[in-house]
Amino acid sequence: MNILFISSLYPVTPNNDSTLITRALHNLVKHWNQESRVIVVRPVYLYPSEILKKIITRKSSSSIPKNFRKKFFTLDDIPVIVYPIYKIPKITYFFKPLYSFLDRYFRKIDFTPDIIIAHYDKSLHIGYTYSQRHQIPLVSGIHITPDLMTKDPADFTKRCRHILEKSTAIACRSNYIYNTIIQWFPQYREKCFIAFSGVQEQFINNPTTSIQRINSWKTTNTLFLITVSSLIERKKLDTILIALSKIKDKLDKLQWNFTIIGEGEEKENLQTLAKNLNIHNQVIFKGNLPHNQVMEELKKSNIFILVSYLETFGLVYLEAMAAGNLVIGAENEGIDGIIKHGQNGFL
């Protein structure tokens, strides 16, 4: 089978070993690529003003800087096409050049898609249009941001109802998304299914080892907490710091520290907050780390905590569980349903 996969959340470079790059989609595509031929299109949306500013800053001719040109690379034997989509804010996106390019390129490499899988926001429109042009079955993958950011279905219906209607199947990336879609569009219930991410078997700890690590709290008197996250407002790391400051007096007989892996615009505010809460000596900011180092840190920690909102289905929750952590997440977000409160974690 030939699969055309389209998503603006796919890695944009061959470097897939960064805290900031989600591996969830790539892990799915790698699995498909074992028995099928997969080509990935990774749209990048650009304002013409950004390009002009770059050209002026470079003091060069009118040539488009390399960062704004289409490019090709291979990631784990999967061909990836990074294609710029120019847009005028609030007016239009220039999708048509992409369709013509794909027609020419696929003829050149003798590739005819048997199915199109489009995921996340504007990629749904790209996949829908290309599938209609060539009468190819379409699977629509629904993310939570920005697809379902509102509790009101009117905007999503206006943008995507025709896409769902023509889709052969609708892949919902979490329980929450599935429940929302079938509530809004009960007529598509038979098309909908939940497309969870997974972790590679090599990262799954032996359960006995995990239990031993949990029991070690009683003897070592030290508790290691951890989160892996972009340091942005909706990840709610400030909520975690405030919670830890409130319980620190109850843990006077227990040593603890909280490791934060990641970077973002809220880092300085979080460092200031930790200092103001007088827990800065127990909060460790490690910045971005390669994925293998993140997994090593998770193997040393006891509790993973991330209570973000508008969370689709954080792969890092699964990786933390696989590494033997107790996991704390937020109710009615992407991980709710995988974490069952009081059984395999807490919400």
XYZ file of C-alpha atoms in Angstrom:
347
model
C 0.000 0.000 0.000
C 1.158 3.543 -0.763
C 0.399 6.028 2.017
C 0.595 9.805 1.775
C 0.812 11.285 5.277
C 0.325 15.033 5.792
C 0.886 16.866 9.080
C 2.463 20.121 10.221
C 3.407 18.421 13.512
C 5.906 16.072 11.860
C 9.634 16.719 12.465
C 10.974 19.365 10.104
C 14.589 18.162 10.206
C 16.342 14.762 10.327
C 17.241 15.505 13.946
C 14.469 13.614 15.708
C 16.249 13.403 19.047
C 15.199 16.611 20.777
C 12.910 17.408 23.678
C 11.040 19.886 21.469
C 10.265 17.449 18.626
C 7.342 15.106 19.155
C 8.119 11.539 18.148
C 4.501 10.378 18.354
C 3.654 10.740 14.659
C 6.994 9.453 13.469
C 6.631 6.319 15.577
C 3.284 5.605 13.903
C 4.666 6.242 10.424
C 7.715 4.043 11.087
C 5.336 1.211 11.933
C 3.356 1.676 8.708
C 6.537 1.886 6.683
C 7.471 -1.682 7.604
C 4.844 -3.106 5.251
C 3.829 -0.092 3.140
C 5.485 2.703 1.233
C 4.992 5.997 3.045
C 5.780 9.541 1.944
C 5.342 12.398 4.405
C 4.427 15.975 3.495
C 5.266 18.447 6.229
C 3.687 21.870 5.491
C 5.342 24.986 6.901
C 3.157 28.085 6.976
C 4.878 31.385 6.201
C 3.914 35.037 6.009
C 5.329 36.867 2.954
C 6.361 39.668 5.327
C 8.603 37.225 7.226
C 10.385 36.267 4.016
C 10.843 39.892 2.966
C 12.257 40.733 6.395
C 14.760 37.857 6.114
C 15.827 38.968 2.641
C 16.349 42.547 3.814
C 18.217 41.405 6.928
C 20.509 39.242 4.809
C 21.117 42.189 2.481
C 20.915 39.787 -0.405
C 19.074 39.717 -3.675
C 15.415 38.748 -3.930
C 16.213 35.046 -3.630
C 14.256 33.225 -0.938
C 16.389 32.144 2.048
C 16.922 28.395 2.365
C 14.757 28.164 5.482
C 11.769 29.165 3.368
C 12.304 26.778 0.460
C 10.975 23.271 0.033
C 13.418 20.565 1.025
C 13.687 16.793 1.140
C 15.209 14.557 3.774
C 14.946 10.974 4.979
C 14.171 10.017 8.564
C 14.495 6.300 9.369
C 14.031 5.433 5.680
C 10.903 7.588 5.413
C 11.004 10.337 2.748
C 9.843 13.694 4.111
C 8.930 16.694 1.971
C 8.999 20.015 3.809
C 6.885 22.370 1.732
C 6.306 26.118 2.392
C 2.705 27.301 2.315
C 2.502 31.072 1.996
C -0.366 32.855 3.695
C -1.832 36.315 3.967
C -3.203 36.640 7.519
C -7.009 36.386 7.751
C -7.334 36.207 3.955
C -5.909 33.130 2.270
C -3.466 30.243 2.184
C -1.707 29.448 -1.100
C -2.228 25.691 -1.284
C -2.480 25.237 -5.075
C 1.284 25.160 -5.801
C 1.616 22.191 -3.421
C -0.960 20.130 -5.326
C 0.760 20.764 -8.665
C 4.134 19.967 -7.158
C 2.899 16.667 -5.692
C 1.394 15.628 -9.043
C 4.708 16.231 -10.816
C 6.845 14.707 -8.084
C 4.762 11.561 -7.692
C 4.832 10.944 -11.442
C 8.597 11.309 -11.349
C 9.086 8.739 -8.556
C 6.235 6.455 -9.687
C 4.193 6.885 -6.520
C 0.398 6.753 -6.531
C -1.190 7.084 -3.072
C -3.714 4.410 -2.167
C -4.775 6.370 0.889
C -4.192 9.851 2.326
C -3.863 10.374 6.067
C -4.119 14.054 6.973
C -3.613 15.225 10.536
C -3.978 18.519 12.363
C -5.631 21.765 11.326
C -4.808 23.006 7.801
C -3.346 19.625 6.857
C -6.920 18.336 6.908
C -7.781 20.800 4.145
C -4.722 19.813 2.122
C -5.535 16.127 2.438
C -9.211 16.693 1.644
C -8.535 18.718 -1.508
C -5.895 16.336 -2.832
C -8.088 13.310 -2.129
C -11.000 14.919 -3.973
C -8.814 15.818 -6.957
C -7.679 12.212 -7.368
C -10.541 10.288 -5.727
C -8.292 8.783 -3.055
C -9.708 7.608 0.318
C -9.012 10.056 3.138
C -8.428 9.407 6.839
C -8.710 12.589 8.923
C -6.676 12.737 12.136
C -8.178 15.106 14.709
C -5.906 16.884 17.176
C -7.078 19.015 20.079
C -5.200 22.235 19.233
C -6.383 24.102 17.292
C -8.986 21.633 15.972
C -11.040 21.440 19.181
C -9.910 24.440 21.222
C -13.487 25.633 21.692
C -16.384 23.972 23.463
C -18.634 25.399 20.733
C -18.731 23.142 17.659
C -19.905 25.942 15.336
C -16.430 27.069 14.220
C -15.094 23.543 13.793
C -18.265 22.568 11.905
C -17.864 25.505 9.551
C -14.230 24.638 8.832
C -14.316 20.861 8.805
C -17.801 19.390 8.412
C -17.312 18.782 4.671
C -13.978 17.091 5.413
C -15.484 14.702 7.952
C -18.349 13.966 5.599
C -15.977 12.877 2.827
C -13.537 11.056 5.114
C -13.432 7.269 4.976
C -12.426 7.260 8.645
C -11.823 9.754 11.442
C -8.852 9.069 13.707
C -9.262 10.692 17.120
C -5.990 11.127 18.970
C -7.460 10.633 22.469
C -10.536 9.516 24.371
C -11.498 13.141 24.935
C -11.366 13.931 21.213
C -13.347 10.811 20.329
C -16.083 11.630 22.836
C -16.250 15.235 21.623
C -16.479 14.322 17.933
C -19.228 11.742 18.362
C -21.118 14.183 20.573
C -20.898 16.923 17.933
C -21.324 14.616 14.935
C -23.197 11.465 16.048
C -23.815 10.616 12.389
C -20.080 9.848 12.017
C -19.805 7.513 15.002
C -19.155 4.490 12.756
C -16.278 6.309 11.065
C -14.556 7.300 14.290
C -11.854 5.375 16.104
C -9.212 6.224 18.691
C -5.640 6.360 17.398
C -3.447 6.218 20.476
C 0.289 6.670 20.354
C 2.587 4.040 21.792
C 6.131 3.653 23.056
C 8.870 1.428 21.756
C 9.186 -1.837 23.630
C 12.818 -1.122 24.482
C 11.711 1.718 26.768
C 9.321 -0.377 28.867
C 10.725 -1.141 32.298
C 10.329 -4.530 33.933
C 7.348 -4.129 36.309
C 9.317 -5.769 39.122
C 12.024 -3.119 38.765
C 9.422 -0.362 38.883
C 7.826 -1.761 42.042
C 11.241 -2.036 43.685
C 11.906 1.619 42.873
C 8.575 2.655 44.401
C 9.308 0.651 47.564
C 12.739 2.271 47.797
C 11.091 5.510 48.936
C 10.615 3.919 52.328
C 14.320 3.259 52.790
C 16.022 6.127 50.935
C 13.653 8.807 52.249
C 14.077 10.663 48.939
C 11.380 11.389 46.385
C 12.260 12.375 42.818
C 9.595 14.205 40.814
C 9.955 15.096 37.150
C 8.213 16.733 34.216
C 9.137 16.960 30.538
C 7.432 19.857 28.823
C 7.685 23.027 26.814
C 7.817 25.858 29.325
C 4.699 27.647 28.124
C 1.628 28.921 29.972
C -0.828 26.158 29.043
C 1.488 23.483 30.466
C 0.659 24.873 33.944
C 4.036 24.251 35.536
C 3.305 27.154 37.878
C 0.422 25.091 39.274
C 2.839 22.279 40.091
C 5.306 24.604 41.814
C 2.566 26.183 43.929
C 1.248 22.738 44.892
C 4.720 21.568 45.921
C 5.223 24.678 48.031
C 1.977 23.970 49.871
C 2.893 20.407 50.802
C 6.577 20.905 51.561
C 5.941 21.269 55.305
C 4.095 17.943 55.312
C 7.126 16.324 53.726
C 9.613 17.551 56.316
C 10.825 14.000 56.913
C 11.125 13.303 53.202
C 13.788 14.717 50.936
C 12.483 15.634 47.470
C 13.413 17.448 44.300
C 11.579 18.346 41.121
C 13.373 18.122 37.763
C 12.024 20.159 34.847
C 13.220 19.169 31.365
C 12.412 21.596 28.571
C 12.723 25.200 27.461
C 10.248 27.962 26.710
C 9.130 31.526 27.182
C 7.967 30.913 30.771
C 11.315 29.666 32.072
C 12.388 32.895 33.755
C 8.949 33.373 35.341
C 9.014 29.815 36.671
C 12.501 30.274 38.125
C 11.345 33.462 39.847
C 8.225 31.732 41.159
C 10.263 28.850 42.597
C 12.477 31.362 44.364
C 9.529 33.329 45.724
C 7.985 30.083 46.994
C 11.297 29.197 48.661
C 11.600 25.863 46.851
C 14.249 26.938 44.323
C 16.888 24.704 45.897
C 14.714 21.680 45.183
C 13.665 22.623 41.628
C 16.166 21.736 38.908
C 15.846 23.208 35.410
C 17.758 20.975 32.973
C 16.736 22.585 29.680
C 16.293 20.561 26.510
C 17.833 17.088 26.442
C 18.137 14.437 23.710
C 15.452 11.774 23.903
C 17.782 9.054 25.190
C 18.820 11.299 28.102
C 15.174 12.110 28.841
C 14.468 8.390 29.130
C 17.417 7.956 31.482
C 16.087 10.749 33.700
C 12.646 9.108 33.737
C 14.210 5.840 34.876
C 15.634 7.615 37.920
C 12.462 9.468 38.953
C 9.482 8.300 41.029
C 6.616 10.600 40.010
C 5.927 12.249 36.666
C 3.548 15.199 36.818
C 2.082 17.366 34.055
C -1.338 18.997 34.462
C -1.505 20.962 31.214
C -4.726 21.863 29.419
C -5.522 21.520 25.690
C -3.339 18.410 25.763
C -4.077 16.006 22.915
C -2.292 12.840 23.996
C 1.118 13.461 25.498
C 3.508 10.698 24.504
C 5.711 11.622 27.447
C 3.028 10.376 29.876
C 3.324 6.915 28.335
C 7.110 7.080 28.372
C 7.022 8.025 32.059
C 4.672 5.122 32.831
C 6.858 2.750 30.814
C 9.870 3.918 32.813
C 8.127 3.010 36.074
C 6.830 6.371 37.300
C 3.580 7.060 39.026
C 1.897 9.593 36.744
C -0.239 12.622 37.574
C -2.246 14.307 34.814
C -5.309 16.524 34.402
C -8.957 15.494 34.235
C -10.746 15.805 30.887
C -7.516 16.149 28.932
C -5.818 13.833 26.467
C -4.352 11.368 28.939
C -7.660 10.963 30.828
C -8.859 7.443 30.058
C -5.345 6.043 29.841
C -4.640 7.206 33.373
C -7.414 5.735 35.514
C -7.536 7.682 38.756
C -6.297 5.632 41.689
C -5.439 2.581 39.543
C -2.426 3.438 37.382
C -2.027 7.119 38.225
C -3.882 10.168 39.469
C -5.936 12.915 37.835
